Amino acid sequence: MSIDTKAIAAMDRNSVLHPFTQLKDFASGKLGEPTIIETGKGIRIQDAYGKELIDGFAGLYCVNIGYGRDEVAEAISRQAYRLAYYHSYAAHTTDELAMLSDRLVKMAPGQMSKVFYGMSGSDANETQAKLVWYYNNLRGKANKKRIISRDRGYHGCTVMAGSMTGMKFYHDHMDLPLPQIAHTGVPHHYWGSYDGETEREFSARRAKELDQLIEELGPDTVGGFIAEPVLGTGGITPPPEGYWEAIQTVLKKHDVLLIADEVITGFGRTGSMFGCQHYDIEPDLITVAKGLTSGYFPLSAAIVGKKVYDVIENAADRIGAFSHGFTYSGHPIGAAAANAVLDIVEREDLAGNSRTVGAYFQAQLKEKFAQLPIVGEVRGVGLMAAVEFVTDRASKSGFDAQMKVGARISKAARDLGLIARAMPHGDILGFAPPLVTTREEVDEIIDIAERAVRVVMDQVIQEGQKI
Ligand code: PLP
């Protein structure tokens, strides 16, 4: 297919409000032309100008099965021809939806009972917040409504999910966060630990801080705690040793529900099917999206644990119907896409691939990057990883934000044919390639990334930066 790139670019510039884009620079052309992505196969995408890129971030950590999987396209098409839409209100269903839900309840960690569907990770987290409130209202604990999330946690951009997100620039000028949300410390050992503090000691301190926060707010006012098993957009940071054990003890002590936001970690990214399994987390509620359909169709789910669901069901005689839902909750095409995607995830053991190829990836990253003078930390688990850049490894001094070192390295990688994401908080290069990535492809990714880092390292030295 050949498209008129000039006309498309002009229409786009005139009419699309792009997320996370400097709008004036885009409108004026300073950011250059919009990148028109046309096709994808495996771990590669192609733009409309013929340039091929390795997608080292699987879109936005979602295209886990890789691009261009006919099997999923066919499942979507089949369902669209058969029945493109019907709702799931008032006990209506489709075969694909019922099968998907049965499958999710069985495969999810913890004691899960039911699945509620949305279209995005944000709306699923919005639903989780409402479930925390609903559950506590129905238990007669009308004040137990606050939800605690973590600094640098990312849970989406809608009003509630955006409030739970713990990064200031997602709140600024948007009147967020809402007062029902409180934030606690990020479990980032590299940046947060005291000199000589072990990971276990640091985890215990973070758990103690959470305990103190709940005590200060009043345990009767705190209903939920939301967290990603592995911190994602806030810096791709696996939890320090002992973190989840210590945190769960505090939550149990105060009868606070645990919402595991598995939007990134769900379906294999850590090397286990769910991040909760990887870190021995027993969630009450689980949020999934991205990998559920590998991005082939917008679909998310709030998976509801038995503890919460039983309270809701038991109250139904008294309060009536569960009054929450979207026109597209349980969309049959989304369900068909998810079933086809999960068939691939299971058949090709993509969690296993993430574990084994991921171990190779992590080892290679450490080998190639850890000794570079501008690399402060290399970290990750499975097929998600980050390299953090500093000017001085001993004092952990960061670059001046104006130098945009992370963004420049990401741009240099892109010019060399690799998408690796400049994470929004600090100078961090993030990787989350599709879970079908092979060892040979890992070698390609690492080779390009290393060249990109060296290009920018040389540039900043020439610009007079002391390293
Ligand atoms: N939760 C986590 C952990 C995420 O990483 C994201 C998106 O990156 C979301 C929620 C929000 O998902 P969405 O962008 O589909 O609304």
Short mmCIF file of C-alpha atoms and ligand atoms in Angstrom, two decimals:
data_model
loop_
_atom_site.label_atom_id
_atom_site.label_comp_id
_atom_site.label_asym_id
_atom_site.label_seq_id
_atom_site.Cartn_x
_atom_site.Cartn_y
_atom_site.Cartn_z
CA MET A 1 0.00 0.00 0.00
CA SER A 2 1.37 3.39 -0.80
CA ILE A 3 -0.14 6.42 0.82
CA ASP A 4 0.16 10.13 0.17
CA THR A 5 2.41 10.89 3.14
CA LYS A 6 2.30 14.66 2.64
CA ALA A 7 -1.50 14.76 2.69
CA ILE A 8 -1.71 12.41 5.68
CA ALA A 9 0.88 14.42 7.61
CA ALA A 10 -0.99 17.67 6.90
CA MET A 11 -4.34 16.22 7.96
CA ASP A 12 -2.77 14.84 11.10
CA ARG A 13 -1.08 18.11 12.05
CA ASN A 14 -4.31 19.98 11.47
CA SER A 15 -6.65 17.70 13.33
CA VAL A 16 -5.15 15.15 15.76
CA LEU A 17 -4.66 16.10 19.39
CA HIS A 18 -1.74 13.82 20.16
CA PRO A 19 -1.21 12.48 23.67
CA PHE A 20 2.09 13.33 25.35
CA THR A 21 3.24 15.68 22.60
CA GLN A 22 4.56 19.25 22.86
CA LEU A 23 1.66 20.70 20.94
CA LYS A 24 3.21 23.99 19.88
CA ASP A 25 6.41 22.36 18.64
CA PHE A 26 4.31 19.85 16.73
CA ALA A 27 2.03 22.51 15.24
CA SER A 28 4.97 24.68 14.17
CA GLY A 29 6.83 21.80 12.59
CA LYS A 30 9.74 22.02 15.05
CA LEU A 31 9.17 18.37 15.96
CA GLY A 32 9.32 17.44 12.28
CA GLU A 33 6.75 15.41 10.44
CA PRO A 34 4.46 12.99 12.28
CA THR A 35 5.80 9.46 12.11
CA ILE A 36 3.29 7.51 10.05
CA ILE A 37 3.50 3.85 10.98
CA GLU A 38 2.16 1.60 8.27
CA THR A 39 2.94 -2.04 8.85
CA GLY A 40 4.42 -4.43 11.38
CA LYS A 41 5.74 -7.98 11.43
CA GLY A 42 7.32 -9.80 14.35
CA ILE A 43 9.27 -7.29 16.41
CA ARG A 44 9.61 -4.79 13.56
CA ILE A 45 7.46 -1.95 12.29
CA GLN A 46 7.75 0.05 9.11
CA ASP A 47 6.91 3.67 8.58
CA ALA A 48 5.33 5.14 5.49
CA TYR A 49 8.72 6.37 4.27
CA GLY A 50 10.02 2.81 4.12
CA LYS A 51 12.15 2.96 7.27
CA GLU A 52 12.16 -0.21 9.33
CA LEU A 53 12.47 -0.05 13.10
CA ILE A 54 12.92 -2.73 15.73
CA ASP A 55 10.22 -2.07 18.26
CA GLY A 56 12.12 -2.50 21.50
CA PHE A 57 9.12 -1.27 23.45
CA ALA A 58 6.34 -3.41 21.90
CA GLY A 59 4.31 -0.27 21.14
CA LEU A 60 3.62 0.82 24.69
CA TYR A 61 4.65 -2.47 26.30
CA CYS A 62 1.65 -4.19 24.79
CA VAL A 63 2.34 -6.02 21.54
CA ASN A 64 3.60 -9.08 23.40
CA ILE A 65 2.89 -11.59 20.62
CA GLY A 66 4.56 -9.37 18.02
CA TYR A 67 3.03 -7.67 15.00
CA GLY A 68 1.21 -9.22 12.09
CA ARG A 69 -0.14 -12.40 13.67
CA ASP A 70 -2.70 -13.63 11.12
CA GLU A 71 -4.39 -15.88 13.65
CA VAL A 72 -5.53 -12.90 15.71
CA ALA A 73 -6.54 -10.84 12.68
CA GLU A 74 -8.65 -13.79 11.52
CA ALA A 75 -10.29 -14.24 14.93
CA ILE A 76 -11.19 -10.54 14.94
CA SER A 77 -12.53 -10.72 11.40
CA ARG A 78 -14.53 -13.90 12.09
CA GLN A 79 -16.17 -12.32 15.11
CA ALA A 80 -16.87 -9.07 13.26
CA TYR A 81 -18.67 -10.96 10.48
CA ARG A 82 -20.56 -13.16 12.91
CA LEU A 83 -21.53 -10.55 15.50
CA ALA A 84 -19.66 -7.25 15.61
CA TYR A 85 -21.33 -6.06 18.77
CA TYR A 86 -23.65 -6.91 21.54
CA HIS A 87 -23.63 -5.57 25.09
CA SER A 88 -23.15 -7.51 28.29
CA TYR A 89 -25.71 -5.64 30.43
CA ALA A 90 -28.51 -7.53 32.18
CA ALA A 91 -26.87 -10.94 31.82
CA HIS A 92 -26.28 -10.88 28.05
CA THR A 93 -23.14 -12.58 26.83
CA THR A 94 -21.30 -14.13 23.91
CA ASP A 95 -19.44 -17.41 23.72
CA GLU A 96 -16.07 -15.64 23.37
CA LEU A 97 -16.75 -13.48 26.43
CA ALA A 98 -17.81 -16.38 28.64
CA MET A 99 -14.79 -18.47 27.55
CA LEU A 100 -12.37 -15.61 28.10
CA SER A 101 -13.73 -14.90 31.57
CA ASP A 102 -13.57 -18.55 32.59
CA ARG A 103 -10.00 -18.63 31.39
CA LEU A 104 -8.96 -15.44 33.19
CA VAL A 105 -10.49 -16.48 36.50
CA LYS A 106 -8.64 -19.80 36.29
CA MET A 107 -5.28 -18.42 35.23
CA ALA A 108 -5.15 -15.33 37.45
CA PRO A 109 -3.27 -15.46 40.74
CA GLY A 110 -5.03 -15.30 44.10
CA GLN A 111 -8.64 -16.29 44.64
CA MET A 112 -10.34 -14.59 41.74
CA SER A 113 -14.07 -14.80 41.14
CA LYS A 114 -15.36 -12.57 38.32
CA VAL A 115 -14.12 -10.36 35.50
CA PHE A 116 -15.41 -6.88 34.62
CA TYR A 117 -14.34 -5.46 31.26
CA GLY A 118 -13.35 -2.04 30.01
CA MET A 119 -11.31 -0.67 27.13
CA SER A 120 -8.16 0.68 28.77
CA GLY A 121 -5.93 0.22 31.76
CA SER A 122 -7.09 3.61 33.03
CA ASP A 123 -10.77 2.77 32.99
CA ALA A 124 -10.13 -0.62 34.62
CA ASN A 125 -8.33 1.16 37.47
CA GLU A 126 -11.21 3.60 37.67
CA THR A 127 -13.47 0.58 38.12
CA GLN A 128 -11.16 -0.83 40.81
CA ALA A 129 -11.43 2.40 42.80
CA LYS A 130 -15.21 2.25 42.60
CA LEU A 131 -15.12 -1.39 43.69
CA VAL A 132 -13.07 -0.45 46.77
CA TRP A 133 -15.67 2.19 47.65
CA TYR A 134 -18.64 -0.06 46.86
CA TYR A 135 -17.22 -2.96 48.86
CA ASN A 136 -16.64 -0.80 51.91
CA ASN A 137 -20.04 0.89 51.67
CA LEU A 138 -21.68 -2.51 51.50
CA ARG A 139 -19.69 -3.66 54.54
CA GLY A 140 -20.89 -0.64 56.49
CA LYS A 141 -17.46 1.02 56.45
CA ALA A 142 -18.50 4.23 54.78
CA ASN A 143 -15.32 6.11 55.68
CA LYS A 144 -12.87 3.50 54.43
CA LYS A 145 -12.37 5.11 51.02
CA ARG A 146 -8.90 6.47 50.63
CA ILE A 147 -6.64 4.75 48.16
CA ILE A 148 -2.89 4.82 48.57
CA SER A 149 -0.58 4.53 45.60
CA ARG A 150 3.14 5.07 45.24
CA ASP A 151 5.23 7.97 44.10
CA ARG A 152 6.23 7.25 40.52
CA GLY A 153 3.50 4.64 40.16
CA TYR A 154 1.63 4.83 36.86
CA HIS A 155 -2.01 3.81 36.70
CA GLY A 156 -3.38 5.79 33.79
CA CYS A 157 -4.72 9.20 32.94
CA THR A 158 -8.44 9.35 33.69
CA VAL A 159 -9.54 11.35 36.73
CA MET A 160 -9.18 8.62 39.33
CA ALA A 161 -6.42 6.61 37.64
CA GLY A 162 -4.56 9.86 36.92
CA SER A 163 -4.83 10.73 40.61
CA MET A 164 -3.41 7.36 41.57
CA THR A 165 -0.51 7.94 39.17
CA GLY A 166 2.30 9.29 41.32
CA MET A 167 4.13 11.68 39.02
CA LYS A 168 3.57 15.39 39.35
CA PHE A 169 3.70 16.22 35.66
CA TYR A 170 0.64 14.03 35.08
CA HIS A 171 -1.25 16.16 37.63
CA ASP A 172 -0.09 19.66 36.87
CA HIS A 173 -2.76 21.97 35.42
CA MET A 174 -5.27 19.09 35.49
CA ASP A 175 -6.54 19.64 39.06
CA LEU A 176 -5.25 16.25 40.15
CA PRO A 177 -4.84 14.32 42.35
CA LEU A 178 -8.29 14.00 43.92
CA PRO A 179 -8.28 14.27 47.72
CA GLN A 180 -9.16 10.59 48.20
CA ILE A 181 -5.71 9.60 47.01
CA ALA A 182 -2.51 9.56 49.06
CA HIS A 183 0.97 8.61 47.90
CA THR A 184 3.70 6.70 49.64
CA GLY A 185 7.41 6.21 48.85
CA VAL A 186 8.69 4.60 45.68
CA PRO A 187 10.50 1.27 46.15
CA HIS A 188 13.55 2.38 44.24
CA HIS A 189 16.61 1.16 46.09
CA TYR A 190 19.13 2.91 43.85
CA TRP A 191 17.68 6.36 44.47
CA GLY A 192 15.89 5.91 47.76
CA SER A 193 18.23 3.91 50.00
CA TYR A 194 20.54 5.33 52.63
CA ASP A 195 24.26 4.64 52.36
CA GLY A 196 24.84 0.98 53.12
CA GLU A 197 21.14 0.17 53.52
CA THR A 198 20.41 -3.31 52.16
CA GLU A 199 17.44 -3.99 49.91
CA ARG A 200 15.70 -5.81 52.75
CA GLU A 201 16.26 -2.94 55.18
CA PHE A 202 15.06 -0.48 52.57
CA SER A 203 11.92 -2.56 51.92
CA ALA A 204 11.22 -2.73 55.65
CA ARG A 205 11.55 1.06 55.83
CA ARG A 206 9.14 1.57 52.96
CA ALA A 207 6.66 -0.80 54.64
CA LYS A 208 7.03 1.10 57.92
CA GLU A 209 6.37 4.38 56.12
CA LEU A 210 3.22 2.89 54.63
CA ASP A 211 2.14 1.70 58.06
CA GLN A 212 2.73 5.18 59.49
CA LEU A 213 0.83 6.83 56.65
CA ILE A 214 -2.17 4.55 57.22
CA GLU A 215 -2.01 5.29 60.97
CA GLU A 216 -1.85 9.04 60.29
CA LEU A 217 -4.75 8.99 57.84
CA GLY A 218 -6.66 6.62 60.11
CA PRO A 219 -6.98 2.93 59.23
CA ASP A 220 -10.76 3.36 59.10
CA THR A 221 -10.31 5.80 56.21
CA VAL A 222 -7.98 3.72 54.02
CA GLY A 223 -9.69 1.23 51.72
CA GLY A 224 -7.15 0.29 49.08
CA PHE A 225 -3.53 0.22 47.99
CA ILE A 226 -2.73 0.12 44.29
CA ALA A 227 0.66 -0.83 42.88
CA GLU A 228 2.36 -2.37 39.89
CA PRO A 229 4.24 -5.56 40.80
CA VAL A 230 7.17 -4.00 38.94
CA LEU A 231 7.18 -0.21 38.76
CA GLY A 232 6.70 0.54 35.05
CA THR A 233 6.47 4.00 33.54
CA GLY A 234 8.00 5.48 36.71
CA GLY A 235 11.30 3.86 35.70
CA ILE A 236 10.98 0.09 35.06
CA THR A 237 12.17 -0.85 38.53
CA PRO A 238 11.78 -4.35 39.98
CA PRO A 239 10.92 -4.32 43.67
CA PRO A 240 13.76 -4.58 46.17
CA GLU A 241 14.12 -7.84 48.03
CA GLY A 242 11.47 -8.42 50.68
CA TYR A 243 9.32 -5.49 49.49
CA TRP A 244 6.11 -7.29 48.68
CA GLU A 245 6.19 -9.48 51.76
CA ALA A 246 6.62 -6.46 54.02
CA ILE A 247 3.97 -4.38 52.24
CA GLN A 248 1.36 -7.14 52.29
CA THR A 249 1.81 -7.58 56.04
CA VAL A 250 0.93 -3.91 56.53
CA LEU A 251 -2.09 -4.09 54.23
CA LYS A 252 -3.46 -7.17 56.01
CA LYS A 253 -2.95 -5.52 59.41
CA HIS A 254 -5.13 -2.59 58.37
CA ASP A 255 -7.71 -4.49 56.30
CA VAL A 256 -6.70 -2.62 53.15
CA LEU A 257 -7.48 -4.15 49.74
CA LEU A 258 -4.56 -4.74 47.41
CA ILE A 259 -5.12 -3.80 43.77
CA ALA A 260 -2.36 -5.33 41.67
CA ASP A 261 -1.99 -3.24 38.53
CA GLU A 262 -0.78 -5.90 36.11
CA VAL A 263 -1.38 -3.79 33.01
CA ILE A 264 2.27 -4.20 31.99
CA THR A 265 3.27 -7.31 33.92
CA GLY A 266 0.22 -9.44 33.07
CA PHE A 267 0.62 -12.32 30.60
CA GLY A 268 4.30 -13.01 30.77
CA ARG A 269 6.37 -9.85 30.80
CA THR A 270 8.29 -10.70 34.00
CA GLY A 271 8.92 -14.31 33.00
CA SER A 272 5.94 -15.50 35.04
CA MET A 273 2.41 -15.35 33.69
CA PHE A 274 1.58 -12.61 36.23
CA GLY A 275 3.83 -10.32 38.21
CA CYS A 276 1.93 -11.41 41.33
CA GLN A 277 3.17 -14.96 40.82
CA HIS A 278 6.70 -13.72 40.31
CA TYR A 279 6.74 -11.83 43.60
CA ASP A 280 4.37 -13.90 45.75
CA ILE A 281 1.67 -11.28 45.81
CA GLU A 282 -1.87 -12.22 46.82
CA PRO A 283 -4.05 -9.52 45.33
CA ASP A 284 -7.71 -8.79 46.08
CA LEU A 285 -8.25 -7.13 42.70
CA ILE A 286 -6.17 -7.36 39.52
CA THR A 287 -6.07 -4.93 36.62
CA VAL A 288 -5.05 -6.19 33.20
CA ALA A 289 -5.06 -4.56 29.75
CA LYS A 290 -2.22 -4.26 27.20
CA GLY A 291 -1.03 -7.89 26.93
CA LEU A 292 -4.59 -9.20 27.23
CA THR A 293 -5.06 -8.53 23.52
CA SER A 294 -1.45 -7.61 22.74
CA GLY A 295 -2.86 -4.30 21.57
CA TYR A 296 -4.78 -5.91 18.68
CA PHE A 297 -8.03 -4.55 20.15
CA PRO A 298 -8.66 -2.18 23.07
CA LEU A 299 -9.67 -4.36 26.02
CA SER A 300 -9.01 -4.22 29.74
CA ALA A 301 -10.30 -6.07 32.75
CA ALA A 302 -10.77 -5.58 36.45
CA ILE A 303 -10.51 -9.10 37.84
CA VAL A 304 -12.40 -9.26 41.10
CA GLY A 305 -11.32 -11.49 43.96
CA LYS A 306 -13.74 -13.70 45.88
CA LYS A 307 -13.43 -11.64 49.06
CA VAL A 308 -14.75 -8.52 47.33
CA TYR A 309 -17.18 -10.24 45.00
CA ASP A 310 -18.95 -12.20 47.74
CA VAL A 311 -19.73 -9.00 49.64
CA ILE A 312 -21.12 -7.42 46.47
CA GLU A 313 -23.27 -10.40 45.55
CA ASN A 314 -24.59 -10.83 49.07
CA ALA A 315 -25.76 -7.21 49.12
CA ALA A 316 -27.70 -7.50 45.86
CA ASP A 317 -31.05 -8.39 47.48
CA ARG A 318 -30.79 -5.21 49.49
CA ILE A 319 -29.38 -2.76 46.94
CA GLY A 320 -30.37 -4.10 43.54
CA ALA A 321 -28.32 -4.31 40.37
CA PHE A 322 -24.59 -3.65 40.11
CA SER A 323 -24.88 -0.19 38.59
CA HIS A 324 -21.64 0.13 36.67
CA GLY A 325 -20.80 -0.66 33.07
CA PHE A 326 -19.81 0.65 29.68
CA THR A 327 -21.46 0.24 26.30
CA TYR A 328 -18.41 -1.72 25.25
CA SER A 329 -17.90 -3.80 28.44
CA GLY A 330 -17.11 -7.30 27.23
CA HIS A 331 -17.00 -6.33 23.56
CA PRO A 332 -17.22 -9.57 21.57
CA ILE A 333 -14.45 -8.61 19.14
CA GLY A 334 -12.17 -7.77 22.07
CA ALA A 335 -12.98 -11.09 23.70
CA ALA A 336 -12.30 -12.98 20.46
CA ALA A 337 -9.00 -11.10 20.08
CA ALA A 338 -8.02 -11.88 23.68
CA ASN A 339 -8.80 -15.58 23.30
CA ALA A 340 -6.71 -15.80 20.14
CA VAL A 341 -3.86 -13.87 21.78
CA LEU A 342 -3.91 -16.01 24.93
CA ASP A 343 -3.90 -19.16 22.74
CA ILE A 344 -0.60 -17.91 21.31
CA VAL A 345 0.78 -16.85 24.71
CA GLU A 346 0.09 -20.35 26.08
CA ARG A 347 1.00 -22.40 23.01
CA GLU A 348 4.29 -20.59 22.47
CA ASP A 349 5.01 -20.37 26.19
CA LEU A 350 5.76 -16.67 25.94
CA ALA A 351 6.16 -16.34 29.71
CA GLY A 352 8.87 -19.00 29.41
CA ASN A 353 10.48 -17.14 26.51
CA SER A 354 10.36 -13.97 28.54
CA ARG A 355 12.12 -15.81 31.36
CA THR A 356 14.89 -17.41 29.31
CA VAL A 357 15.46 -14.81 26.60
CA GLY A 358 14.85 -12.19 29.29
CA ALA A 359 17.66 -13.63 31.43
CA TYR A 360 19.98 -13.39 28.43
CA PHE A 361 18.77 -9.84 27.73
CA GLN A 362 19.37 -8.72 31.32
CA ALA A 363 22.83 -10.31 31.36
CA GLN A 364 23.81 -8.70 28.04
CA LEU A 365 22.55 -5.31 29.14
CA LYS A 366 24.63 -5.52 32.30
CA GLU A 367 27.68 -6.70 30.40
CA LYS A 368 27.49 -4.00 27.73
CA PHE A 369 26.27 -1.04 29.76
CA ALA A 370 27.09 -1.37 33.43
CA GLN A 371 30.70 -0.24 32.98
CA LEU A 372 29.99 2.82 30.84
CA PRO A 373 30.85 5.97 32.82
CA ILE A 374 27.41 7.54 32.31
CA VAL A 375 25.46 4.45 33.38
CA GLY A 376 24.30 4.55 36.98
CA GLU A 377 22.12 1.46 37.07
CA VAL A 378 21.02 -1.36 34.78
CA ARG A 379 17.93 -3.12 36.07
CA GLY A 380 15.04 -5.25 34.97
CA VAL A 381 13.24 -8.57 35.05
CA GLY A 382 12.09 -10.82 32.22
CA LEU A 383 11.68 -8.74 29.11
CA MET A 384 11.46 -5.34 30.76
CA ALA A 385 14.58 -3.37 31.57
CA ALA A 386 15.98 0.10 32.08
CA VAL A 387 19.33 1.80 31.92
CA GLU A 388 19.65 4.93 34.06
CA PHE A 389 22.16 7.64 33.16
CA VAL A 390 24.14 9.81 35.58
CA THR A 391 27.10 12.17 35.32
CA ASP A 392 28.91 10.64 38.27
CA ARG A 393 28.44 7.05 39.34
CA ALA A 394 29.95 7.49 42.78
CA SER A 395 27.77 10.41 43.85
CA LYS A 396 24.80 9.36 41.65
CA SER A 397 24.55 12.89 40.25
CA GLY A 398 22.04 13.24 37.48
CA PHE A 399 22.41 15.22 34.26
CA ASP A 400 20.90 18.68 34.03
CA ALA A 401 17.33 18.00 32.86
CA GLN A 402 17.76 20.62 30.13
CA MET A 403 20.34 18.39 28.44
CA LYS A 404 17.61 15.80 27.83
CA VAL A 405 20.16 13.01 27.80
CA GLY A 406 17.60 10.20 27.99
CA ALA A 407 15.58 11.65 25.12
CA ARG A 408 18.73 12.15 23.04
CA ILE A 409 19.82 8.56 23.52
CA SER A 410 16.36 7.36 22.59
CA LYS A 411 16.47 9.55 19.46
CA ALA A 412 19.97 8.30 18.56
CA ALA A 413 18.72 4.70 18.89
CA ARG A 414 15.78 5.50 16.69
CA ASP A 415 18.03 6.99 14.03
CA LEU A 416 19.95 3.70 14.13
CA GLY A 417 16.75 1.68 13.77
CA LEU A 418 15.63 0.86 17.33
CA ILE A 419 12.75 2.13 19.40
CA ALA A 420 13.78 2.26 23.06
CA ARG A 421 11.75 4.61 25.19
CA ALA A 422 13.02 7.65 27.04
CA MET A 423 11.12 7.13 30.28
CA PRO A 424 9.39 10.27 31.53
CA HIS A 425 11.04 10.51 34.97
CA GLY A 426 14.79 11.11 34.77
CA ASP A 427 17.33 10.07 32.14
CA ILE A 428 16.27 6.49 31.62
CA LEU A 429 16.23 4.34 28.52
CA GLY A 430 13.49 1.72 28.76
CA PHE A 431 13.14 -1.60 26.97
CA ALA A 432 10.12 -3.88 26.76
CA PRO A 433 10.37 -5.77 23.48
CA PRO A 434 7.67 -8.22 22.36
CA LEU A 435 7.75 -11.49 24.27
CA VAL A 436 8.47 -13.36 21.02
CA THR A 437 11.91 -11.71 20.82
CA THR A 438 14.74 -14.19 20.14
CA ARG A 439 18.32 -14.17 21.43
CA GLU A 440 19.55 -13.03 18.01
CA GLU A 441 17.11 -10.13 18.12
CA VAL A 442 18.29 -9.31 21.64
CA ASP A 443 21.81 -9.04 20.22
CA GLU A 444 20.56 -6.58 17.57
CA ILE A 445 18.72 -4.50 20.18
CA ILE A 446 21.72 -4.35 22.50
CA ASP A 447 24.13 -3.55 19.69
CA ILE A 448 22.09 -0.57 18.48
CA ALA A 449 21.38 0.67 22.01
CA GLU A 450 25.05 0.53 22.90
CA ARG A 451 26.00 2.49 19.81
CA ALA A 452 23.34 5.08 20.63
CA VAL A 453 24.57 5.50 24.19
CA ARG A 454 28.16 5.92 22.99
CA VAL A 455 27.13 8.54 20.39
CA VAL A 456 25.38 10.67 23.01
CA MET A 457 28.09 10.08 25.63
CA ASP A 458 30.67 11.43 23.19
CA GLN A 459 28.42 14.40 22.37
CA VAL A 460 27.94 15.42 25.99
CA ILE A 461 31.65 15.11 26.69
CA GLN A 462 32.32 17.37 23.70
CA GLU A 463 29.75 19.81 25.06
CA GLY A 464 31.92 20.11 28.17
CA GLN A 465 30.02 17.80 30.51
CA LYS A 466 32.36 16.33 33.12
CA ILE A 467 31.87 12.59 33.49
N1 PLP B 1 -1.52 0.84 34.54
C1 PLP B 1 -0.25 0.66 34.14
C2 PLP B 1 0.69 -0.11 35.01
C3 PLP B 1 0.17 1.16 32.90
O1 PLP B 1 1.44 1.00 32.52
C4 PLP B 1 -0.76 1.85 32.11
C5 PLP B 1 -0.35 2.38 30.79
O2 PLP B 1 0.80 2.45 30.45
C6 PLP B 1 -2.05 2.02 32.58
C7 PLP B 1 -2.41 1.50 33.81
C8 PLP B 1 -3.05 2.78 31.80
O3 PLP B 1 -3.45 2.05 30.70
P1 PLP B 1 -4.12 2.80 29.45
O4 PLP B 1 -3.06 3.64 28.83
O5 PLP B 1 -4.57 1.65 28.60
O6 PLP B 1 -5.25 3.59 29.98
#
